[in-house]
XYZ file of C-alpha atoms in Angstrom:
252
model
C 38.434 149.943 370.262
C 35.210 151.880 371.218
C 32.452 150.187 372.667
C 29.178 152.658 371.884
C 26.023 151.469 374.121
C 24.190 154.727 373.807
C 21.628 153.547 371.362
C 19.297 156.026 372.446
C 21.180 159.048 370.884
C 21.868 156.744 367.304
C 22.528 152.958 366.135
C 25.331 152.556 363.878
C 23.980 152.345 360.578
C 23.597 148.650 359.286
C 25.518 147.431 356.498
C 22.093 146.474 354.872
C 20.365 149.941 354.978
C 23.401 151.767 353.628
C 23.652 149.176 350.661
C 19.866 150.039 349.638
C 20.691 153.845 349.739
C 23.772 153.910 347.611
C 21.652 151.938 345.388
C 19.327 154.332 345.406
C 21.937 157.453 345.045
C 23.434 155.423 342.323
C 21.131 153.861 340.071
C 17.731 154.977 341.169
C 18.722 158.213 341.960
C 15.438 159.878 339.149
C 13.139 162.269 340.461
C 10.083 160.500 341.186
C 8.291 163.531 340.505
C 9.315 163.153 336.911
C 7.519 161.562 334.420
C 9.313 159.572 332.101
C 11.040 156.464 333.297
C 13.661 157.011 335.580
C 10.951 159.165 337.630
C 8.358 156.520 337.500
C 10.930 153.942 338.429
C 11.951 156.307 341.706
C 8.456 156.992 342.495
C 7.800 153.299 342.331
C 10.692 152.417 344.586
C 9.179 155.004 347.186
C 5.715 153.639 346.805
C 7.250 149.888 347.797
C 9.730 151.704 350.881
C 6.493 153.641 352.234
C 4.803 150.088 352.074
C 7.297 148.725 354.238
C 7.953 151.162 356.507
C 3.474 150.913 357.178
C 4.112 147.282 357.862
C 6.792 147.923 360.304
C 5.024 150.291 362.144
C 1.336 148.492 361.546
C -0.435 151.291 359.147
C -1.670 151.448 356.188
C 0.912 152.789 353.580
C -1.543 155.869 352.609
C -1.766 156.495 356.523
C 2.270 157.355 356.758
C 4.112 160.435 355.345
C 7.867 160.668 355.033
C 9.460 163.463 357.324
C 13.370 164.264 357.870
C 13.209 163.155 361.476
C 11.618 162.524 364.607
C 11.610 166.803 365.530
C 9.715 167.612 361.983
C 7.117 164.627 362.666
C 6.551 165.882 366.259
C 6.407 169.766 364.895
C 3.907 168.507 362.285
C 1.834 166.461 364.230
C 1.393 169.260 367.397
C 0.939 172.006 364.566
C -1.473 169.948 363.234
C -3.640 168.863 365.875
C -3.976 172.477 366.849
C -5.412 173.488 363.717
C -7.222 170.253 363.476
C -9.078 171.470 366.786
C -9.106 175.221 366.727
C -12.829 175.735 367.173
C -12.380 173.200 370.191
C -10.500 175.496 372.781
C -6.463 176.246 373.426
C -5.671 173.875 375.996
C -2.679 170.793 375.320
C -1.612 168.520 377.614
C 1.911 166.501 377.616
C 3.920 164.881 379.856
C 6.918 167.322 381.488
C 10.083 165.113 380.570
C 8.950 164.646 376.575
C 11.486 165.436 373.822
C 12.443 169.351 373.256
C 10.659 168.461 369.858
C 7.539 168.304 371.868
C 8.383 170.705 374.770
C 9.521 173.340 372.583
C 6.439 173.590 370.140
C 4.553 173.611 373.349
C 6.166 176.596 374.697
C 5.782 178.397 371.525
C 1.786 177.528 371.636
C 1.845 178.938 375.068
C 3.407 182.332 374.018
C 0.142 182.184 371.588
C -2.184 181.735 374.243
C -2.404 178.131 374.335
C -2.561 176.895 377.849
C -0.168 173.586 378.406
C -0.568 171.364 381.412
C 2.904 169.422 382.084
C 1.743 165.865 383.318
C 4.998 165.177 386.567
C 6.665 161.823 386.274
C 6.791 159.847 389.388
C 10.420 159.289 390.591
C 10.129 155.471 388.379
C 9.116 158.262 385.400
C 5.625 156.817 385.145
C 2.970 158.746 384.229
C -0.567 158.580 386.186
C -3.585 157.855 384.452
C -5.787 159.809 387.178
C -3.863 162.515 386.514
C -4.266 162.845 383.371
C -8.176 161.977 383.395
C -8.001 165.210 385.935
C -6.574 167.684 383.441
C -8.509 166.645 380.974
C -11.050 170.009 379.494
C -13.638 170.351 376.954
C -10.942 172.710 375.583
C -8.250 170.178 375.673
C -7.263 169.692 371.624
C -4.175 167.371 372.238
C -2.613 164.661 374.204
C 1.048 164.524 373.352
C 2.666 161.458 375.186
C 5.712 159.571 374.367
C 6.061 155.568 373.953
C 9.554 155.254 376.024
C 11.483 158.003 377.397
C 14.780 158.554 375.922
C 16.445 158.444 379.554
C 15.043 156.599 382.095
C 13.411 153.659 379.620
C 10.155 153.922 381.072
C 7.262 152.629 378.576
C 4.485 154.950 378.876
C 0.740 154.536 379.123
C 0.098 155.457 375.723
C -2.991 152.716 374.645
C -4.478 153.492 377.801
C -4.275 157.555 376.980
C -5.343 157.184 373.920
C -8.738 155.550 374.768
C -9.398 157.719 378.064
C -8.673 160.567 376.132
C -10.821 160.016 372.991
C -13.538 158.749 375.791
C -13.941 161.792 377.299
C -13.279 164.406 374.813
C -12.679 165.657 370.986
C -9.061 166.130 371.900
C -6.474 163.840 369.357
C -3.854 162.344 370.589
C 0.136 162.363 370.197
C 2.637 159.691 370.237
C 6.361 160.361 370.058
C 7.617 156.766 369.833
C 11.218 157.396 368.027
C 12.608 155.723 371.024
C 10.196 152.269 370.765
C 9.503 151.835 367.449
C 10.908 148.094 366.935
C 11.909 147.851 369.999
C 8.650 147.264 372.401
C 5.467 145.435 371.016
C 3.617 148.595 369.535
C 1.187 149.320 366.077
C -0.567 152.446 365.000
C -3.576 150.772 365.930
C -2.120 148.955 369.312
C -1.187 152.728 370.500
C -4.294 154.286 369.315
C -2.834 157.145 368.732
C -3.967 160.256 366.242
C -0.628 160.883 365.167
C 2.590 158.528 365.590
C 6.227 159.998 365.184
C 8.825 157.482 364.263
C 12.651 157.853 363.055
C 15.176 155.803 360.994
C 18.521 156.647 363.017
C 17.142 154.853 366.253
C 16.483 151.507 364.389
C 20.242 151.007 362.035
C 18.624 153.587 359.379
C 20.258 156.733 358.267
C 19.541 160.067 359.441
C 17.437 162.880 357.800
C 14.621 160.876 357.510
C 11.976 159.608 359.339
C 7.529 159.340 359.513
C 4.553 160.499 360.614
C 1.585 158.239 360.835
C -1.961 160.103 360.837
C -4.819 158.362 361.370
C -8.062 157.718 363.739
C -9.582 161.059 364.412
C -6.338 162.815 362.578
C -6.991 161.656 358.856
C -4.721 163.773 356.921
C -2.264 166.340 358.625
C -2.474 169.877 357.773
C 1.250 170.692 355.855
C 3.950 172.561 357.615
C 5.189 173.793 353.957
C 3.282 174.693 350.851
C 4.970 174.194 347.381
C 4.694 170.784 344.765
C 2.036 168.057 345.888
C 4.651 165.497 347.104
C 3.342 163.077 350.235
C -0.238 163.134 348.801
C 0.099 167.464 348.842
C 1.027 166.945 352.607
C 4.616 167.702 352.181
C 6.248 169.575 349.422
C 9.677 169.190 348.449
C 11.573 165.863 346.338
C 11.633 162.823 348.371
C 14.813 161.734 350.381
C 14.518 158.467 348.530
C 18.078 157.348 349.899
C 17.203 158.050 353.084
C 13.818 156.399 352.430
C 15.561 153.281 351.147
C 17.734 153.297 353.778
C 15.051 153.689 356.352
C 12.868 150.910 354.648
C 15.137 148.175 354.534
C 16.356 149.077 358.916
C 12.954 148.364 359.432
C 13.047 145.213 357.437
């Protein structure tokens, strides 16, 4: 018998959320890009998933965009804000134990001349407010803090950036919350966040999907891809509507 406790890496997936996405493989499996019937009917069913998904995460549905995972909402959302801000200055600030999904981006913005400060934990892994208020710039264009971190469980400061932050400058502001969404009291508009990253495989949904709300100062992101106008032209490419069932009813 194996007795798996590291729900940080992945849940199992529940019974519930794999029943919606075989129905979805099975019978509602049309291209909701398509315009007779079955297409309608998919595009339908990912209208009603995106709605619940918003609820979950306390959006509105036209606020959240489908992803593949947690990495390709914290890609978009960091690509994003720097284009977003690119007449404000090159500088970003994060926290130095985030996700490589944040880190990584970062470090490739720094070998394009972005400057990144790297906000130190304490040995708890909280993150200090006056610090942050101190490396705060007029060329700061992002914030990019996450909710809890993925190994020490610490619940970060995140409402509290959020306001300092849009306080005192034009920056927006980054939430990776893969690791809290449903599982610590949190909303889009409780976080106050520009951009929120969430991900079904953390919450009993399936992997290769996951969501990127963009809202406040963010409004829509700028797309990592160009191709068909799927996710309101945000996102080419045919929706993962298993996934997207699957993800929909975890979060239910």
């Amino acid at each position: 018998m194996i007795h798996y406790f590291d729900n940080a890496a992945t849940t199992p997936v529940r019974p519930e959320a794999v029943q919606a996405a075989v129905e979805a493989m099975t019978q509602g499996w049309g291209n909701p890009s398509s315009r007779y019937a079955l297409g309608t009917q998919a595009a339908e069913a990912v209208k009603n998933h995106r709605a619940q998904v918003a609820a979950g995460l306390g959006c509105r549905p036209e606020e959240l965009f489908f992803t593949s995972c947690g990495t390709e909402g914290d890609n978009w959302a960091i690509q994003g804000a720097v284009e977003l801000g690119r007449r404000t200055g090159k500088h970003i600030i994060t926290t130095a134990y985030e996700h490589a999904a944040v880190l990584e981006p970062c470090r490739a913005l720094e070998r394009q001349g972005y400057e990144v400060t790297y906000l130190q934990p304490d040995r708890a892994g909280n993150i200090s407010l006056d610090d942050l208020e101190g490396a705060l710039r007029p060329d700061t264009v992002l914030v990019s803090m996450m909710l809890v971190n993925n190994e020490l469980g610490t619940v970060l400061p995140v409402a509290q950036t959020a306001k300092l932050v849009h306080q005192k400058t034009k920056a927006l502001v980054h939430c990776d919350a893969v690791q809290g969404f449903l599982k610590v009291p949190c909303s889009a508009k409780s976080l106050g966040a520009d951009f929120v990253t969430i991900s079904a495989h953390k919450i009993g949904g399936p992997k290769g999907v996951g969501a990127l709300f963009a809202g406040g100062r963010a409004k829509v992101p700028q797309p990592l891809l160009y191709g068909g106008g799927q996710e309101a032209g945000t996102r080419p490419g045919t929706e993962a509507t298993a996934q997207v069932a699957g993800f929909a009813r975890a979060v239910q």
